[in-house]
mmCIF file of C-alpha atoms and ligand atoms in Angstrom:
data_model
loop_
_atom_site.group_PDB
_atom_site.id
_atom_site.type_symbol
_atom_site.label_atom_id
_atom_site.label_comp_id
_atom_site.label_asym_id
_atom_site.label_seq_id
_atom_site.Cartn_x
_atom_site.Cartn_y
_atom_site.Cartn_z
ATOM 1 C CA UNK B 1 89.820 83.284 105.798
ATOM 2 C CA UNK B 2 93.533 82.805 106.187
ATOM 3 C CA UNK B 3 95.852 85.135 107.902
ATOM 4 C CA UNK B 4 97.766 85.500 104.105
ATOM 5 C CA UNK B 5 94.245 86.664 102.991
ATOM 6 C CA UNK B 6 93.095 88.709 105.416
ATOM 7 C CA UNK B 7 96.417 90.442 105.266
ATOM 8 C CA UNK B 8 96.160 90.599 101.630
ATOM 9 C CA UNK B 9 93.120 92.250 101.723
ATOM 10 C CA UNK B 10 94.154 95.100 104.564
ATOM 11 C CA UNK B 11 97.264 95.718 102.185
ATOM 12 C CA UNK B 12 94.854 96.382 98.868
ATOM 13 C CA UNK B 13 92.365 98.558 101.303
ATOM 14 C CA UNK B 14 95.610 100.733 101.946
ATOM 15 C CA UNK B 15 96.763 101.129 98.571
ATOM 16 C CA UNK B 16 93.069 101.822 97.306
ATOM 17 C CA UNK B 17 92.769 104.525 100.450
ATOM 18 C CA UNK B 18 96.439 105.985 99.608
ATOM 19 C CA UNK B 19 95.389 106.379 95.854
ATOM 20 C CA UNK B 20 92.302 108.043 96.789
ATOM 21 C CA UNK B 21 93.381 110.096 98.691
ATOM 22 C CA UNK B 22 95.807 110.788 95.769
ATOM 23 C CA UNK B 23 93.172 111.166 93.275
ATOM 24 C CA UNK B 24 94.570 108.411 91.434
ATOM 25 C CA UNK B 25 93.085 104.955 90.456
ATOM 26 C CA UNK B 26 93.858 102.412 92.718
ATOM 27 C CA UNK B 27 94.165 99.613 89.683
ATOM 28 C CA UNK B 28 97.285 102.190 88.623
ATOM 29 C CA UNK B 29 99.102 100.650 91.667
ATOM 30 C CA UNK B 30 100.492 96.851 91.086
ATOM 31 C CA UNK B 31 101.218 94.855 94.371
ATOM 32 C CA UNK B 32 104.529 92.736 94.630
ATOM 33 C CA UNK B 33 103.929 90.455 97.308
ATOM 34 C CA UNK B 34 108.001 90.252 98.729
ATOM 35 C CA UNK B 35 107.796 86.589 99.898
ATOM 36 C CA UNK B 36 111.438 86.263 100.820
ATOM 37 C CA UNK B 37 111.904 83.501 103.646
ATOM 38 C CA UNK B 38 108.216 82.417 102.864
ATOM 39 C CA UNK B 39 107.586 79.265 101.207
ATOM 40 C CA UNK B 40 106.114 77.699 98.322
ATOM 41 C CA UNK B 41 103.184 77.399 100.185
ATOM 42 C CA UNK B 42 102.475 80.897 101.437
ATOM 43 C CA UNK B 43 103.004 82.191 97.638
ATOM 44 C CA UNK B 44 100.657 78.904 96.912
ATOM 45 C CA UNK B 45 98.216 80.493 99.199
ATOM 46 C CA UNK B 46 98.827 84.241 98.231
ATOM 47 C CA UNK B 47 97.735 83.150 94.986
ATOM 48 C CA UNK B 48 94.465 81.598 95.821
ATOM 49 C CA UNK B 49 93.499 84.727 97.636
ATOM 50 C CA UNK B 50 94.109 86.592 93.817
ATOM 51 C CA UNK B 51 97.896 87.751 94.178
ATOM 52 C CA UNK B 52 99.607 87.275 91.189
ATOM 53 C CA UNK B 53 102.816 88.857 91.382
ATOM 54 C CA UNK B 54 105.850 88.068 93.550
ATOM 55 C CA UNK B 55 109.016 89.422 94.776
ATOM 56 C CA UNK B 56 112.352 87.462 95.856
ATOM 57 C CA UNK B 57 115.745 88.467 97.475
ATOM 58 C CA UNK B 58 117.962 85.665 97.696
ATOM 59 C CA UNK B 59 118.962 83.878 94.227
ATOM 60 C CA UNK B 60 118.731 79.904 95.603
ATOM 61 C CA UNK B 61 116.053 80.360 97.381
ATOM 62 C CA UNK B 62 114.046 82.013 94.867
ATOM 63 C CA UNK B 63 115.060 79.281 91.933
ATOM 64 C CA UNK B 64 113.833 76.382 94.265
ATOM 65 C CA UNK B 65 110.751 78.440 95.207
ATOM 66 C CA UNK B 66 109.920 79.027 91.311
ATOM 67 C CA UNK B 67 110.383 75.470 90.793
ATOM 68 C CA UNK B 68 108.156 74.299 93.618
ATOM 69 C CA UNK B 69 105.705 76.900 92.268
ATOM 70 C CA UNK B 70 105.478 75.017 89.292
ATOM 71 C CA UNK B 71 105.515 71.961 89.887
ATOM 72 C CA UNK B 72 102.327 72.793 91.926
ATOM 73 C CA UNK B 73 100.765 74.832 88.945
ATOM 74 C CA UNK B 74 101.985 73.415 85.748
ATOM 75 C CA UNK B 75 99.513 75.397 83.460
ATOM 76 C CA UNK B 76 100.464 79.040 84.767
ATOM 77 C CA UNK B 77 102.534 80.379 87.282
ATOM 78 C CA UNK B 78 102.663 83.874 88.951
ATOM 79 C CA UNK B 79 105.039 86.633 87.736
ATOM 80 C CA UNK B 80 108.307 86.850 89.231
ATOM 81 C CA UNK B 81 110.425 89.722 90.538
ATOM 82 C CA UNK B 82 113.692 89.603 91.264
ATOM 83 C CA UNK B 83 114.147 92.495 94.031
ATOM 84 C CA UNK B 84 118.146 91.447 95.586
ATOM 85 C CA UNK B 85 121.368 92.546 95.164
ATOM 86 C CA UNK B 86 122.527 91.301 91.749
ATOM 87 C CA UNK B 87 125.904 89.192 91.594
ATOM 88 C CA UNK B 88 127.710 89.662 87.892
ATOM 89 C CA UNK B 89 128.223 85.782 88.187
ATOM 90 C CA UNK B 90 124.730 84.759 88.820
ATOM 91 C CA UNK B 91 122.887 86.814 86.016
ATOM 92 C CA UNK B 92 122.000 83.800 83.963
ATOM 93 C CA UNK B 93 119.739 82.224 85.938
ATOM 94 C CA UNK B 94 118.033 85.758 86.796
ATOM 95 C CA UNK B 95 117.470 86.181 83.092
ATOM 96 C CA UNK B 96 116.001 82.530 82.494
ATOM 97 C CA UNK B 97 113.847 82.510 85.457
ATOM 98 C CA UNK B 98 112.437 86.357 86.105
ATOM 99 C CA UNK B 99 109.884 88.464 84.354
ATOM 100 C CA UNK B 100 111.335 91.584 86.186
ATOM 101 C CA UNK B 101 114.561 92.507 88.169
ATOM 102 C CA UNK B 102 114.262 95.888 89.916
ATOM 103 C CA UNK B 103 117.710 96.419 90.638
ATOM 104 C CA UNK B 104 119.914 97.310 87.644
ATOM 105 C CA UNK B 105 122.723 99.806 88.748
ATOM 106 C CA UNK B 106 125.540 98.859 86.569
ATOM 107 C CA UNK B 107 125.577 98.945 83.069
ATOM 108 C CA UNK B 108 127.865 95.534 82.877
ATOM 109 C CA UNK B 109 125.106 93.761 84.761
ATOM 110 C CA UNK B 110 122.047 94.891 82.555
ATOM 111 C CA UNK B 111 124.726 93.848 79.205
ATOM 112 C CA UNK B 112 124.958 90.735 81.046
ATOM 113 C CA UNK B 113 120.762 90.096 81.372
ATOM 114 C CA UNK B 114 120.401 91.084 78.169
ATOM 115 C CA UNK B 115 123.047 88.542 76.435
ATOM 116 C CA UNK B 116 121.955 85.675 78.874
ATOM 117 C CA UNK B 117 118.049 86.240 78.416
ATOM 118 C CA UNK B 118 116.368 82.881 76.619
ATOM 119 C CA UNK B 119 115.310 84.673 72.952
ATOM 120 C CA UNK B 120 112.245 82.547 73.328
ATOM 121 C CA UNK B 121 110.926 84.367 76.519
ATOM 122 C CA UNK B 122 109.249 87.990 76.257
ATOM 123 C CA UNK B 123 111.688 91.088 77.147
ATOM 124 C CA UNK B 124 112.999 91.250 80.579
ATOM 125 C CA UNK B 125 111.521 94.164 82.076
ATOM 126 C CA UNK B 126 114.017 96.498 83.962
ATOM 127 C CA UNK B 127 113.859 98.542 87.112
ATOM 128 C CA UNK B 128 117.162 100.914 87.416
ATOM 129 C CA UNK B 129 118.011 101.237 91.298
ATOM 130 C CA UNK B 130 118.613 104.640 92.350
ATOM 131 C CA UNK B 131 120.810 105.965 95.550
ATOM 132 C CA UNK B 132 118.476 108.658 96.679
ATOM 133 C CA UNK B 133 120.030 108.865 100.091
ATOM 134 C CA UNK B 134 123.135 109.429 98.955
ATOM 135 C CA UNK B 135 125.175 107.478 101.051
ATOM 136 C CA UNK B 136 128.550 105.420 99.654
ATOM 137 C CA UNK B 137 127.661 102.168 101.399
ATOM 138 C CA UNK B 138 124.302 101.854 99.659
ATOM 139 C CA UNK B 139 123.058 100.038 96.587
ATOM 140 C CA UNK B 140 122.041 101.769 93.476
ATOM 141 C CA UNK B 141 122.852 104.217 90.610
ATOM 142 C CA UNK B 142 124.000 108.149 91.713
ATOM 143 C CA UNK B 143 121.227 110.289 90.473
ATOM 144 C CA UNK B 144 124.024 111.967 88.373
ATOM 145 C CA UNK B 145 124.754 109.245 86.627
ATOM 146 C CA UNK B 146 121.333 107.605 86.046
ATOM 147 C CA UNK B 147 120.677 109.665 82.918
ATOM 148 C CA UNK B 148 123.802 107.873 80.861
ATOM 149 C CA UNK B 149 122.977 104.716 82.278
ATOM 150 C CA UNK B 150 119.137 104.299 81.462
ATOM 151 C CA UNK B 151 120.427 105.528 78.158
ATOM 152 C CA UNK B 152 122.841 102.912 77.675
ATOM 153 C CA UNK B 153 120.107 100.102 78.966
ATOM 154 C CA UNK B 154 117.447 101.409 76.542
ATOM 155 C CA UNK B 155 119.440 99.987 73.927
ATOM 156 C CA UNK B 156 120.178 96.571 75.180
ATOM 157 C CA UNK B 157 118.211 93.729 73.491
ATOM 158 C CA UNK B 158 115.674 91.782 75.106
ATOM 159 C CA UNK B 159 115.217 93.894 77.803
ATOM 160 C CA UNK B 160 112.724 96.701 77.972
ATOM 161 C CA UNK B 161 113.711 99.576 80.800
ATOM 162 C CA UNK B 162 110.385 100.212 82.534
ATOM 163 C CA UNK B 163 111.331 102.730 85.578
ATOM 164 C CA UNK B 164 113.296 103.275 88.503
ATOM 165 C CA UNK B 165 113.631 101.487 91.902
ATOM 166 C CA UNK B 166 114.948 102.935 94.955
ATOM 167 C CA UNK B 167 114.344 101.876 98.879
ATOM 168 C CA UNK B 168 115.018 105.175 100.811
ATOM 169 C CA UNK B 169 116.483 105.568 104.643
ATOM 170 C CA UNK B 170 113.901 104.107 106.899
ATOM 171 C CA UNK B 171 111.929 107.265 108.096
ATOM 172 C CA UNK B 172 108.846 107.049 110.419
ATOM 173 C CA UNK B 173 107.514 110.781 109.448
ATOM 174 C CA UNK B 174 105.100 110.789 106.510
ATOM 175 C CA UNK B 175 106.482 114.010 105.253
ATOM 176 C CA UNK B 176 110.161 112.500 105.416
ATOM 177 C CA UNK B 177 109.068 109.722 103.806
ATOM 178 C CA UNK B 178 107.310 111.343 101.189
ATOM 179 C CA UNK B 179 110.011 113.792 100.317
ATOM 180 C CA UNK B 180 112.774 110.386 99.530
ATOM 181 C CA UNK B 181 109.642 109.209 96.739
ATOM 182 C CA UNK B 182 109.140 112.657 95.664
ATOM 183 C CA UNK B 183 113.477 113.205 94.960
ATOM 184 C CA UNK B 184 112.735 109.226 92.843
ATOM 185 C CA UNK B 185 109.473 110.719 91.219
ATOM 186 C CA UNK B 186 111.951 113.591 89.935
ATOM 187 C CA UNK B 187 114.403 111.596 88.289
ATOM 188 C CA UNK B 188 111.669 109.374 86.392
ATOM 189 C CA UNK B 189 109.964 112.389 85.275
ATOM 190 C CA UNK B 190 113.143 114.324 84.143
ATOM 191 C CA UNK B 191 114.244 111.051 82.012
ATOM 192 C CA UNK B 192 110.565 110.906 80.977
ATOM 193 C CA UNK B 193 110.817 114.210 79.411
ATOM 194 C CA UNK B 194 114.417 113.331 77.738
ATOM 195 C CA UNK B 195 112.382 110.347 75.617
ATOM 196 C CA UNK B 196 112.667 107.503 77.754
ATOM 197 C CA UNK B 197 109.372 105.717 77.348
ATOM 198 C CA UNK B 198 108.805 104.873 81.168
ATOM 199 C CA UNK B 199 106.060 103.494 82.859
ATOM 200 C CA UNK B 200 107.022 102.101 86.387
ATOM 201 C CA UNK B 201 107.856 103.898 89.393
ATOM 202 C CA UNK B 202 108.599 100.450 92.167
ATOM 203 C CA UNK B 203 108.987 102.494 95.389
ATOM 204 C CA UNK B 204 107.140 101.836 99.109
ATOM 205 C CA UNK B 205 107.685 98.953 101.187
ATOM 206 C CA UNK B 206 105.122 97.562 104.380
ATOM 207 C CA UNK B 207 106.062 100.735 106.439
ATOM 208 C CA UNK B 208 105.775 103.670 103.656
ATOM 209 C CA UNK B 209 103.816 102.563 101.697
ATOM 210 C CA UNK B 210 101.077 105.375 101.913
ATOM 211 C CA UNK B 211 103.876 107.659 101.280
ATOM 212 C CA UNK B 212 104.690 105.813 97.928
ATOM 213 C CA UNK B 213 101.430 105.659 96.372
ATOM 214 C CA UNK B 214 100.880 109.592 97.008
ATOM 215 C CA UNK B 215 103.882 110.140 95.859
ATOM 216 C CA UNK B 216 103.431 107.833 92.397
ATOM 217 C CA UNK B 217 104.349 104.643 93.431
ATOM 218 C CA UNK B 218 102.948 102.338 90.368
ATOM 219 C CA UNK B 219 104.324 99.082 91.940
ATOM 220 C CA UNK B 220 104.680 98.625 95.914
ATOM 221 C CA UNK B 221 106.852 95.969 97.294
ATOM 222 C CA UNK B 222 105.106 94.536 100.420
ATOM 223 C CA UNK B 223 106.467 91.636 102.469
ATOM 224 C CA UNK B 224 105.930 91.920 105.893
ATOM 225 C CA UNK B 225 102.497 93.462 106.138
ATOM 226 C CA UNK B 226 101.206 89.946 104.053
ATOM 227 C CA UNK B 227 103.364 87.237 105.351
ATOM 228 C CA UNK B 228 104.431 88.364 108.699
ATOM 229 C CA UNK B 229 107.540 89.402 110.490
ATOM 230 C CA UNK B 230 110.847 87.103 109.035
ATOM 231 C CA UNK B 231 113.010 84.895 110.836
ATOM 232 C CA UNK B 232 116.081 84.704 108.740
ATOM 233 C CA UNK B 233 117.783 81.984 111.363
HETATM 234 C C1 LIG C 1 112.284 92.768 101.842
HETATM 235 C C2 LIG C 1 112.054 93.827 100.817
HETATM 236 C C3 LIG C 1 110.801 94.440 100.674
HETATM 237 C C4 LIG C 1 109.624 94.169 101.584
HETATM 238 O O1 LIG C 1 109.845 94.738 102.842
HETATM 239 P P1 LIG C 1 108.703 94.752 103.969
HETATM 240 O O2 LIG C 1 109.157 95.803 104.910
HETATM 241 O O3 LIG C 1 108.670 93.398 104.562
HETATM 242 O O4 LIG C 1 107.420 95.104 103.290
HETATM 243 C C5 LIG C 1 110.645 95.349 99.651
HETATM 244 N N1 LIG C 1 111.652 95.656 98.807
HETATM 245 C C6 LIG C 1 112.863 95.099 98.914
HETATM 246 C C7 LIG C 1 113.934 95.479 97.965
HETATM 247 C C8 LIG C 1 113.107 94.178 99.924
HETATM 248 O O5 LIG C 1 114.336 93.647 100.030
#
């Protein structure tokens, strides 16, 4: 078996353990393989051990990776995520070449997607990022001003707002970490019970990603603990 597999299968042991444990079932969880700074050939290989979905950072190096992707499997590909900081001037090629982007936080942007996306491909499903740390350097919507702008995305055409995103202070305490997801968990819920038909809660990375799924993680973004440590030299 190779290292990709092996690792693929200790990653779907701790999800299935986590959900347990939750009392949830462990199909309920979707894993994003993150393969960032990977190539072609470790998504080629990610996908012969079963994994089907994949998450990407970087805008060029995703595109050429998609492309590689298919030249190698004309007849079906995987489904991509787009997971990275959005730039307002490279939204086209997000919309033509992604089945998901996780990290909406400004209405403008998710306009943008939804003008630019091909009318020939299926909705582009949306992730809104939240701040839940709080903090003016980081990415994402304030949780007091999520409410008008998952409203406003609802709306948009050709794209369908599935849930909320957020990737919380690094903390090494279960309880910590469980208590970022739970604030994230909150906000879906509350917007839940406003009318918003959600479905998708994409929280937990390599490191927390117990604490996501008992917490109600639905998709888990795992990089490191499937295709090894990065070298981004
Ligand atoms: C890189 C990245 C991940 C994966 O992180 P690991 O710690 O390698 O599992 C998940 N989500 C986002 C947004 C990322 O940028």
């Amino acid at each position: 078996m190779s290292t990709i597999e092996q690792n693929l299968q200790a990653v779907r042991e701790s999800i299935a353990q986590a959900a347990l444990e939750a009392q949830r079932a462990p199909g309920d969880v979707t894993l994003l393989a993150v393969s960032k700074t990977f190539g072609a050939d470790a998504v080629l290989e990610a996908m012969r051990a079963g994994q089907a979905a994949f998450g990407e950072n970087y805008l060029q190096e995703a595109l050429d990776k998609i492309a590689a992707v298919q030249l190698a499997l004309p007849q079906g590909g995987p489904v991509w995520h787009f997971i990275g900081p959005i730039q307002s001037n490279k939204t086209r090629p997000i919309a033509e070449h992604f089945d998901w982007v996780h990290t909406v936080e400004r209405e403008k942007i998710a306009a943008r997607l939804s003008e630019q996306r091909p009318a020939g491909l299926a909705d582009l499903n949306i992730c809104l990022q939240v701040n839940i740390s709080g903090e003016a350097s980081k990415s994402g919507v304030a949780p007091a001003e999520l409410p008008a702008l998952a409203r406003a995305v609802a709306q948009l055409p050709r794209l369908r707002l599935r849930g909320l995103m957020a990737i919380p202070e690094p903390e090494t305490e279960l309880s910590r970490q469980r208590a970022a997801f739970a604030q994230l968990r909150a906000l879906y819920e509350q917007l839940k019970s406003e009318g918003l038909a959600l479905d998708t809660l994409s929280m937990g990375m390599s490191a927390d990603l117990r604490a996501a799924v008992l917490e109600g993680a639905s998709i888990v973004r795992v990089g490191s603990a499937i295709f090894g440590s990065r070298n981004y030299s």
